[in-house]
Short mmCIF file of C-alpha atoms in Angstrom, two decimals:
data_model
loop_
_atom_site.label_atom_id
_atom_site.label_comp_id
_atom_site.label_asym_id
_atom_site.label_seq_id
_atom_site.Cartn_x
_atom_site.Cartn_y
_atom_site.Cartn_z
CA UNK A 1 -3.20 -16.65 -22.77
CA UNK A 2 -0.68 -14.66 -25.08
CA UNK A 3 3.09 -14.56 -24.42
CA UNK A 4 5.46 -11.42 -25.24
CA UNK A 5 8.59 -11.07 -25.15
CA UNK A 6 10.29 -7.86 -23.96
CA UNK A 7 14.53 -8.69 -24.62
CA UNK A 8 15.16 -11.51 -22.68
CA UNK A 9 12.07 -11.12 -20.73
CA UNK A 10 9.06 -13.61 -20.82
CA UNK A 11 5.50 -12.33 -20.12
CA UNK A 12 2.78 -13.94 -19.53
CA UNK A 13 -1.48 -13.59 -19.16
CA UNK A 14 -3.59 -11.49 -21.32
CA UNK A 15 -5.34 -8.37 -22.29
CA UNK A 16 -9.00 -7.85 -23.43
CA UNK A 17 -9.24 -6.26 -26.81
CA UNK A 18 -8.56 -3.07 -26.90
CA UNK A 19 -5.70 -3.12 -23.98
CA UNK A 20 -3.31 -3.47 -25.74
CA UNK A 21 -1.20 -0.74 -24.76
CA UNK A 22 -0.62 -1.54 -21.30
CA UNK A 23 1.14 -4.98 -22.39
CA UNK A 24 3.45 -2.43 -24.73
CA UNK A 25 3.82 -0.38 -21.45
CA UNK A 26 4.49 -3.71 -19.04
CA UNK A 27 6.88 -4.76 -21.78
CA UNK A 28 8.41 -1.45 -22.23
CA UNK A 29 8.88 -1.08 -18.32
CA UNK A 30 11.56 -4.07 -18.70
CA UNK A 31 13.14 -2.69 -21.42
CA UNK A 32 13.61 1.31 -20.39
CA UNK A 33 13.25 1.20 -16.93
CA UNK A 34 14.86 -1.48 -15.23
CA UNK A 35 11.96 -3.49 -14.09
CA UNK A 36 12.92 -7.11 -12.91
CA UNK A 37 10.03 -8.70 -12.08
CA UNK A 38 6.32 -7.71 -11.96
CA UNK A 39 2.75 -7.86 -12.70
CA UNK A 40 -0.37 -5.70 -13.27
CA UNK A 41 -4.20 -6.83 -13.20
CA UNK A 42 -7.06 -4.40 -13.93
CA UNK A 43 -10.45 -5.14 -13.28
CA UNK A 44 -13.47 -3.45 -15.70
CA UNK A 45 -16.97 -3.34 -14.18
CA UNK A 46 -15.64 -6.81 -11.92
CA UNK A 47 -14.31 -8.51 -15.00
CA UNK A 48 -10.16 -9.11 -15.41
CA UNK A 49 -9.22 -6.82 -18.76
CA UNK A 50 -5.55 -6.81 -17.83
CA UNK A 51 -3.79 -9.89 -16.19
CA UNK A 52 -0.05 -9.85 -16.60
CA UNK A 53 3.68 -10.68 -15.27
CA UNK A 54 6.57 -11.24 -15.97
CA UNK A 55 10.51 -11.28 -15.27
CA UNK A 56 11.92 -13.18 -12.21
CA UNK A 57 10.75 -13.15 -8.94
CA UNK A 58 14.87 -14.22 -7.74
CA UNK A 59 17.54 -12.95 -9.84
CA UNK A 60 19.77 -14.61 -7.88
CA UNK A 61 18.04 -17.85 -8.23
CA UNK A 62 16.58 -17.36 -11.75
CA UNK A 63 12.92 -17.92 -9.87
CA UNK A 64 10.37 -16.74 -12.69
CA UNK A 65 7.59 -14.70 -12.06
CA UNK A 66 4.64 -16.89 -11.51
CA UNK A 67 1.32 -16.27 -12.02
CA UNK A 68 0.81 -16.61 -8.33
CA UNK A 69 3.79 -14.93 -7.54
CA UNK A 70 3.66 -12.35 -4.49
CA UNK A 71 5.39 -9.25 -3.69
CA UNK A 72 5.59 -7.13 -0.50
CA UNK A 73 4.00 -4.36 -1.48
CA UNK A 74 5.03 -1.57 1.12
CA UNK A 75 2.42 1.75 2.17
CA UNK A 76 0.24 -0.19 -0.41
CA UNK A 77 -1.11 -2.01 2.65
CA UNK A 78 -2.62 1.27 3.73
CA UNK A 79 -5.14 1.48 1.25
CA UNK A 80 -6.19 -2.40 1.97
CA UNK A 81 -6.46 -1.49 6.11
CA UNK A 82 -8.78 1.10 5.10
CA UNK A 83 -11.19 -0.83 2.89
CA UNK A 84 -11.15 -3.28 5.52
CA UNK A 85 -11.67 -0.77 8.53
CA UNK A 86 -14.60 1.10 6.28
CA UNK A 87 -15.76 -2.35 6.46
CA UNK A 88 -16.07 -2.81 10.20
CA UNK A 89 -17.16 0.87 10.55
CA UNK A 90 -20.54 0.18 7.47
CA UNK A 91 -21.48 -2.88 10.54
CA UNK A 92 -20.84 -0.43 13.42
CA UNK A 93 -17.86 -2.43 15.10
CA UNK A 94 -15.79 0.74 14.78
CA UNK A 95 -16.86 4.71 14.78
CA UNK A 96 -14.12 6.27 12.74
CA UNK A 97 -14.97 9.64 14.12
CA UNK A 98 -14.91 8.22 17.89
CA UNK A 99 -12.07 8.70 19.97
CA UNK A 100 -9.02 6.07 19.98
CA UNK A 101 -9.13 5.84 23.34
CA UNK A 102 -13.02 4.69 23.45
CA UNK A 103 -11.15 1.50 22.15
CA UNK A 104 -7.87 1.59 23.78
CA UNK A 105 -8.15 3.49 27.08
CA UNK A 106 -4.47 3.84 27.83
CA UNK A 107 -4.22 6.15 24.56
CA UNK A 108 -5.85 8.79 26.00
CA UNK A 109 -2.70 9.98 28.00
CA UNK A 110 -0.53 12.87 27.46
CA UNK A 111 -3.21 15.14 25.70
CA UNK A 112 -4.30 12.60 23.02
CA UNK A 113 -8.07 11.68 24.49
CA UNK A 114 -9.71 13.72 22.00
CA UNK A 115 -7.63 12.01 19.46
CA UNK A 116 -10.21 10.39 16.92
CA UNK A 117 -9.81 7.20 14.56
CA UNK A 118 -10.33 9.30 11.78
CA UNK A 119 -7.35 12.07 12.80
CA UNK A 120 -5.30 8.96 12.62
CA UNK A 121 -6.71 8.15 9.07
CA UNK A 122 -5.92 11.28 8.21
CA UNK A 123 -2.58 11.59 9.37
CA UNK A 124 -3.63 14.53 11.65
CA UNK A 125 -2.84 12.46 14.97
CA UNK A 126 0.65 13.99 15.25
CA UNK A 127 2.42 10.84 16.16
CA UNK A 128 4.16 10.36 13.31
CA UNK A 129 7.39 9.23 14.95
CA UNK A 130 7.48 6.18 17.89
CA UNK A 131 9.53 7.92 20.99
CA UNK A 132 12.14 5.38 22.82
CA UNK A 133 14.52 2.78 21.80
CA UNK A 134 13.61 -0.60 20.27
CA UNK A 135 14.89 -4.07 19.13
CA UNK A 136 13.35 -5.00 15.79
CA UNK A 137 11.65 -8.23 17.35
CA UNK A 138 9.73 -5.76 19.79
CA UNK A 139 9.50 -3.58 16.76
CA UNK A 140 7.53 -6.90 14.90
CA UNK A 141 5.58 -7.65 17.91
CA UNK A 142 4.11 -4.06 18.04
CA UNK A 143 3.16 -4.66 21.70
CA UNK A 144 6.37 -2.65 23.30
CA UNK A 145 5.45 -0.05 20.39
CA UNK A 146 1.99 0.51 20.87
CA UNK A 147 2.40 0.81 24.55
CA UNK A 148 4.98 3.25 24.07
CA UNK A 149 2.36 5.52 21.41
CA UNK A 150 -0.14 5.74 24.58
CA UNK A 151 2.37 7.03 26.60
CA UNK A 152 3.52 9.64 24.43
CA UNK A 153 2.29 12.86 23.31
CA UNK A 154 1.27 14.33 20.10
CA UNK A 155 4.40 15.67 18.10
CA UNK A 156 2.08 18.49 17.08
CA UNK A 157 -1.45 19.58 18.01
CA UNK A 158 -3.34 16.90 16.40
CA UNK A 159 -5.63 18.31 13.95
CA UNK A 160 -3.48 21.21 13.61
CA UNK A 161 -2.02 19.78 10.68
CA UNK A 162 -1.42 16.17 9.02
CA UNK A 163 1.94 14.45 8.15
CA UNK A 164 2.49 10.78 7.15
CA UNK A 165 2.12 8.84 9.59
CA UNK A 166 4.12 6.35 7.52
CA UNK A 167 4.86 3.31 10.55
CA UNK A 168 2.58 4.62 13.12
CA UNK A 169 -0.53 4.37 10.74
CA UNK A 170 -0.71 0.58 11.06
CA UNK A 171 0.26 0.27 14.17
CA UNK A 172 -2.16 2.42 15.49
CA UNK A 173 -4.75 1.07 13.53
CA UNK A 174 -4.08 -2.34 14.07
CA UNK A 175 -4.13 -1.93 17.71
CA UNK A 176 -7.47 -0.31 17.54
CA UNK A 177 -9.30 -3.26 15.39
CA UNK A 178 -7.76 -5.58 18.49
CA UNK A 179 -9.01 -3.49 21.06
CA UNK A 180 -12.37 -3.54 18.99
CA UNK A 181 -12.25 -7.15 17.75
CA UNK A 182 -10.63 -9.01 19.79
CA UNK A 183 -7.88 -10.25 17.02
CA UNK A 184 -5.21 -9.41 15.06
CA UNK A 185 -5.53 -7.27 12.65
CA UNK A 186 -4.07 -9.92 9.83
CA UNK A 187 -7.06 -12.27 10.87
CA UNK A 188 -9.92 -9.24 10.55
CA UNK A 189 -7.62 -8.63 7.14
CA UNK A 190 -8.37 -12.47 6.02
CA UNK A 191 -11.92 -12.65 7.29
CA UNK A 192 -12.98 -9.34 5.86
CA UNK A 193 -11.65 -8.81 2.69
CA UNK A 194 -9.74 -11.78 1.47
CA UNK A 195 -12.01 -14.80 2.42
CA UNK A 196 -15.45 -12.60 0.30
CA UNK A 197 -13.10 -12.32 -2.64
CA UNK A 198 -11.64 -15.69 -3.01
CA UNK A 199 -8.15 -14.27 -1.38
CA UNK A 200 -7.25 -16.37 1.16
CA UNK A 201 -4.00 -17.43 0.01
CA UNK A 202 -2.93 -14.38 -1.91
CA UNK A 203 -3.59 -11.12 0.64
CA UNK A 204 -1.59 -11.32 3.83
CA UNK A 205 -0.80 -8.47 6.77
CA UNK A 206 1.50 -11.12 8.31
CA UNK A 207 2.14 -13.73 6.25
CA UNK A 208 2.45 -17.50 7.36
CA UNK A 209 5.71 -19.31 6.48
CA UNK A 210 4.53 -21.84 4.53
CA UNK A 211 4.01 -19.52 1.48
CA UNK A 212 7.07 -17.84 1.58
CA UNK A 213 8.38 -19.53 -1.76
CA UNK A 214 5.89 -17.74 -3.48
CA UNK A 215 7.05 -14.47 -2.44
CA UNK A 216 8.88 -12.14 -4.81
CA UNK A 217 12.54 -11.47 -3.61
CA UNK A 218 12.56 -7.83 -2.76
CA UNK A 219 15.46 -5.98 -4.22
CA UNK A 220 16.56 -2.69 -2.87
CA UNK A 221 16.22 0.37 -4.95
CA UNK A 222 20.00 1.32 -6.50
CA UNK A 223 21.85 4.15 -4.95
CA UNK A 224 20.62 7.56 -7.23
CA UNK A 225 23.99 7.90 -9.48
CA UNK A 226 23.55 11.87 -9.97
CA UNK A 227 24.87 14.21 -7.23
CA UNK A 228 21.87 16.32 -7.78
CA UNK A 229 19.23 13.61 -6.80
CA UNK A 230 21.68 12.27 -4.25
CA UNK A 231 21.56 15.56 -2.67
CA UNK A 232 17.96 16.03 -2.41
CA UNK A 233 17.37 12.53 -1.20
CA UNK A 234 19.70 13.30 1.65
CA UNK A 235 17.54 16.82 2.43
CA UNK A 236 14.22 14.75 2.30
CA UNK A 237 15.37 11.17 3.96
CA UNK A 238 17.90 11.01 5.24
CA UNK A 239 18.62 10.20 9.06
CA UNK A 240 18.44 13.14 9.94
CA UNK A 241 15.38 14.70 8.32
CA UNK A 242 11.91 13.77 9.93
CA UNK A 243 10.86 11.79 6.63
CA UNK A 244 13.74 9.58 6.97
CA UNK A 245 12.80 9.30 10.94
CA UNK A 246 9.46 8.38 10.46
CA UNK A 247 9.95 5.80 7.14
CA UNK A 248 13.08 4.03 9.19
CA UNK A 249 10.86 3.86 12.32
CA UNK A 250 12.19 3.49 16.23
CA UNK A 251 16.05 2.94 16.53
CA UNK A 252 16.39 3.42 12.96
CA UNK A 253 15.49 -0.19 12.53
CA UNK A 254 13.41 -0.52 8.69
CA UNK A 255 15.95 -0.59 6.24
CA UNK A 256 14.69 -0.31 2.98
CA UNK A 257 17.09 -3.65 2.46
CA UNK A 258 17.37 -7.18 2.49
CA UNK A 259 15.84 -7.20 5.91
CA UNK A 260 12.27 -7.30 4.07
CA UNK A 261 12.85 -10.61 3.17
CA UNK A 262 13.05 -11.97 5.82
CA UNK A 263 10.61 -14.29 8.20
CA UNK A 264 10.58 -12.03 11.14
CA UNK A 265 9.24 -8.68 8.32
CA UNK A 266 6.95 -10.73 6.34
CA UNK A 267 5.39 -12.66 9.24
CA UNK A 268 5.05 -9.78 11.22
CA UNK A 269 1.66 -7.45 11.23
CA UNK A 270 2.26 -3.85 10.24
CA UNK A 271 -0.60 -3.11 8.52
CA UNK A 272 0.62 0.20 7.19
CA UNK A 273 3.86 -1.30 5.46
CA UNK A 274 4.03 -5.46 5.00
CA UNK A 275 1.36 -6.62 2.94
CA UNK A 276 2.11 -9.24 1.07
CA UNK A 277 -0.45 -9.73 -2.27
CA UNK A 278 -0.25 -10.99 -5.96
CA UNK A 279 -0.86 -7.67 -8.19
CA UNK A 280 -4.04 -9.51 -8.78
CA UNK A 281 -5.41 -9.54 -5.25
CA UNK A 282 -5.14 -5.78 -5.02
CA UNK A 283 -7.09 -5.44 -8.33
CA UNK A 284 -9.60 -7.53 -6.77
CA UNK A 285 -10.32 -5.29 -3.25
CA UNK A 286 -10.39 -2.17 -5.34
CA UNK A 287 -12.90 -3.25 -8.41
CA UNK A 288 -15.14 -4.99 -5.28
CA UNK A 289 -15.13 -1.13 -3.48
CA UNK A 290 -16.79 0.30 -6.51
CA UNK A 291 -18.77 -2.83 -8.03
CA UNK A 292 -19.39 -6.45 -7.30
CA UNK A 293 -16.58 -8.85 -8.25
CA UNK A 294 -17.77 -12.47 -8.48
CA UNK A 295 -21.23 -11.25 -6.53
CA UNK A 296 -19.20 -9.53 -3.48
CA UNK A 297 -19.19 -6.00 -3.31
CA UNK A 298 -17.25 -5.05 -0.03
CA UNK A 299 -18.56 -1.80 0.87
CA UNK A 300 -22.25 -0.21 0.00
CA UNK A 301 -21.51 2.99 -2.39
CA UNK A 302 -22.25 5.82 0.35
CA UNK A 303 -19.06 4.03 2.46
CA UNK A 304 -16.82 4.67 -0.62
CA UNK A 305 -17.96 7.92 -0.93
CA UNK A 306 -17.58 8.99 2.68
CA UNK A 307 -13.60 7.26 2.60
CA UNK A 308 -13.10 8.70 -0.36
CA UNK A 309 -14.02 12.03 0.11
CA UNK A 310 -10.95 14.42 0.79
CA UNK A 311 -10.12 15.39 4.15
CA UNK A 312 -6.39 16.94 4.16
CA UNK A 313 -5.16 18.26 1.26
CA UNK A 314 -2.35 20.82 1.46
CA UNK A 315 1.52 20.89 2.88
CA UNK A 316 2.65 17.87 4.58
CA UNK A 317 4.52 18.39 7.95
CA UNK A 318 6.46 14.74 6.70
CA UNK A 319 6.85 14.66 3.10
CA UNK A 320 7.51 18.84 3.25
CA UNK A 321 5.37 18.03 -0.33
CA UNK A 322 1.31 18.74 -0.56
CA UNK A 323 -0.63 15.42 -0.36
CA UNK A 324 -3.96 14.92 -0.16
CA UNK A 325 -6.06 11.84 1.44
CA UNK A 326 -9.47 10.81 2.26
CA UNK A 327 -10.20 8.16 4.98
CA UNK A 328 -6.95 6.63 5.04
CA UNK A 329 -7.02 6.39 1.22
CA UNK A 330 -4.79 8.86 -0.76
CA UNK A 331 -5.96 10.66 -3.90
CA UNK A 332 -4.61 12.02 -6.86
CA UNK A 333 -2.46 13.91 -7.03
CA UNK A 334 -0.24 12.05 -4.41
CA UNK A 335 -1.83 9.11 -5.11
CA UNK A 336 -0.74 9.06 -8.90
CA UNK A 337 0.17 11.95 -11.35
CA UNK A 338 -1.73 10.18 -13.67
CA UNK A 339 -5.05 8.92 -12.34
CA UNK A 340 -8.06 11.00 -12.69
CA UNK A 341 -9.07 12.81 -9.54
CA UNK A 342 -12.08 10.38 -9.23
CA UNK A 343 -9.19 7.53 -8.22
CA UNK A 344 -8.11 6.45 -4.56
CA UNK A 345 -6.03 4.05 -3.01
CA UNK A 346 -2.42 4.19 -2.00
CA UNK A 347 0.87 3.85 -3.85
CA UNK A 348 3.63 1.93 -2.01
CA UNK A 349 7.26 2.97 -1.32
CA UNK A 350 9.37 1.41 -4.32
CA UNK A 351 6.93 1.42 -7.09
CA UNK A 352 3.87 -0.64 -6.26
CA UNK A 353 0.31 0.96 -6.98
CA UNK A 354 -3.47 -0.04 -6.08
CA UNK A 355 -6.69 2.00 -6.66
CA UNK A 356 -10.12 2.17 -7.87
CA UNK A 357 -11.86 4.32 -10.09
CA UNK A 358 -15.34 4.51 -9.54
CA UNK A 359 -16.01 6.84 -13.15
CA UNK A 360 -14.84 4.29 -15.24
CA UNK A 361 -15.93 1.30 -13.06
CA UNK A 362 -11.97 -0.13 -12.66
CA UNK A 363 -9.75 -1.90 -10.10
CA UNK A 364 -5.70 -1.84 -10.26
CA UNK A 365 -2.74 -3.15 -8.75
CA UNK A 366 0.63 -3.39 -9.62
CA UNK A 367 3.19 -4.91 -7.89
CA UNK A 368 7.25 -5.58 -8.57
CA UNK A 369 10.29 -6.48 -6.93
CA UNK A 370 12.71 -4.27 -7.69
CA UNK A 371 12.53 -0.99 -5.99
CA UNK A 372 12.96 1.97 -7.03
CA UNK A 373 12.73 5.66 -4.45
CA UNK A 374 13.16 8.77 -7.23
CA UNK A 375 11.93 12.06 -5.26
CA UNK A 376 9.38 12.43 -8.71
CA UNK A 377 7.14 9.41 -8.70
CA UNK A 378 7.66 5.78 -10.38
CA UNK A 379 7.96 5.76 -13.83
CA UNK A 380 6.65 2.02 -14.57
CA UNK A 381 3.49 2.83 -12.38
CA UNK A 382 2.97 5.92 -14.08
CA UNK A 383 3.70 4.42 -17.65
CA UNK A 384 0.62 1.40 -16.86
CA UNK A 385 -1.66 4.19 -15.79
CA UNK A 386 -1.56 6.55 -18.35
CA UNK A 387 -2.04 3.46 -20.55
CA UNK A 388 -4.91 2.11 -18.90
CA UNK A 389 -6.49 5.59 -19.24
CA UNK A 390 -4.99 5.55 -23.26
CA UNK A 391 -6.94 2.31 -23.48
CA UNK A 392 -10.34 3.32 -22.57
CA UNK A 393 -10.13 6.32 -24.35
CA UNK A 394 -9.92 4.16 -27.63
CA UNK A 395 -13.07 3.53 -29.41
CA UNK A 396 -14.78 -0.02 -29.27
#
């Protein structure tokens, strides 16, 4: 294990030879651009070249970054429900391409019967937004939320065009592997993909309260200080645009704000926006989806393929920006500016990053507590990338 030192920064872990520049870029992210605390874990061909953090975990308590350390990790959860519904579709427990309603009867009202797992994937459902007035427990408990989402119909002819479905992903989804399962999604989650990988205590979708100390202190992203970037973040979310509808939920009730540190948000089951992981975990998933980790791959290579495979790609009726997604995975470039198109996963609102690449055999995550919402992508994200990518081009 090597220590650096960015000013007044400690980080720990280590880098294989030959990685060397991503440590510069994790150091550099403290020093340039306001990173507080954080870590970043790549997996090569199922073995850890990259395995660092740093910074504090509290501010406000001086809590360092642990290696264990955990962060809430926003729409980064969607990539992780995906893996682990690819997983129950490879055993035949779920047909992506069925109907929702094969699963959950009641869904099938209000013109949505036709409505297929896969449209919701895909973001082509058209139920982007939850209709009706909620409290944020029945917001937590889902129930009230999914029963309202069978009632309603489509804001759009499904399959007419996709938007992101940023809420009503997971709570679609999740309802759908309970209707199938007969669980929660969080326990499919932990049987599926954490327990094979040795993640049991470090990948959560509802996370019990006995591990909250080791849970990153999630620290809202700082108002945008020019007018110019004020302005367009107004235009694209704010309350009254549809992306700031559909990323605040029912009732206006998900904050990005303190309110994600709480017990009710991180033990609640929303498996499109509260996963809690260490940076390490999501390396982990994504290196097993494109080669064995520790002996466990989680998904035969014609799965990956088939998720990974683009299926929208073009203006999104959400965003109002193109993005482009496979089987609930998104791809480059939405995904990052600077992965390779060969990448998928899912980035997560504030800065946080997972993907694989199966060209050059590689798992990432990245995960942090301070956020940070600029309209042109994360800069510390991007700045790890393009160094992984720097670092493999180097000869060895």
């Amino acid at each position: 294990m090597r220590e650096t030192r960015a000013p007044g920064v400690r980080i720990e872990g280590r880098v294989s030879k030959g990685f060397e520049p991503v440590r510069e870029a994790f150091a550099h992210n403290f020093e340039a651009h306001g990173e507080v605390g954080a870590a970043v874990c790549v997996l090569r061909d199922g073995e850890p070249v990259v395995d660092l953090w740093g910074g504090l975990a509290d501010p406000a308590t001086r809590r360092a970054w642990e290696r264990d350390t955990m962060a809430l990790v926003f729409s980064t959860t969607k990539g992780v429900t995906a893996a682990c519904i690819a997983r129950l579709a490879e055993r035949g427990v779920i047909d992506v391409e069925a109907p929702v309603a094969r699963y959950w009867p009641e869904f099938a009202a209000n013109g949505k019967a036709e409505i297929r797992v896969s449209d919701v994937m895909t973001h082509r459902a058209g139920l982007a937004e939850v209709e009706g007035r909620f409290t944020l427990e029945e917001a937590c408990a889902a129930d009230a939320l999914c029963a309202a989402l069978a009632k309603q119909a489509p804001q759009w002819p499904p399959c007419s065009a996709h938007g992101y479905h940023a809420r009503t992903y997971g709570w679609i989804l999740g309802e759908v592997v309970r209707r199938a399962t007969g669980e929660r999604f969080g326990a499919v989650l932990a049987r599926e993909i954490a327990a094979p990988l040795g993640l049991e205590y470090d990948l959560f979708v509802g996370l019990p309260a006995r591990y909250d100390a080791r849970v990153a202190r999630t620290l809202p992203a700082p108002a945008p200080t020019d007018p110019k970037e004020r302005e367009l973040r107004e235009r694209f979310m704010g309350p009254d645009s549809r992306l700031g509808r559909v990323l605040s939920g029912p009732s206006n009730l998900f904050e990005y704000g303190d309110m994600w540190n709480t017990r009710l948000l991180r033990g609640a089951e929303m498996p499109s926006s509260n996963g809690i992981a260490t940076a390490r975990a999501l390396a982990r998933v994504y290196a097993s989806l494109v080669g064995p980790v520790d002996g466990v791959r989680l998904l035969s290579p014609e799965t990956v393929a088939r998720f990974r495979a683009p299926q929208v790609d073009g203006p999104d009726l959400v965003i109002l920006v193109p993005t482009r997604f496979g089987l609930g995975f998104a791809l480059p470039p939405m995904l990052s500016p600077e992965a390779p198109a060969s990448c998928f996963g899912h980035p997560g609102a504030g800065g946080s990053l997972a993907f694989a690449d199966p060209d050059s055999r590689i798992g990432f995550g990245y995960a942090m507590n301070q956020m940070q919402l600029g309209l042109t992508g994360d800069a510390r994200a991007a700045s790890l990338v393009r160094a992984i990518y720097a670092s493999l081009r180097r000869p060895r």
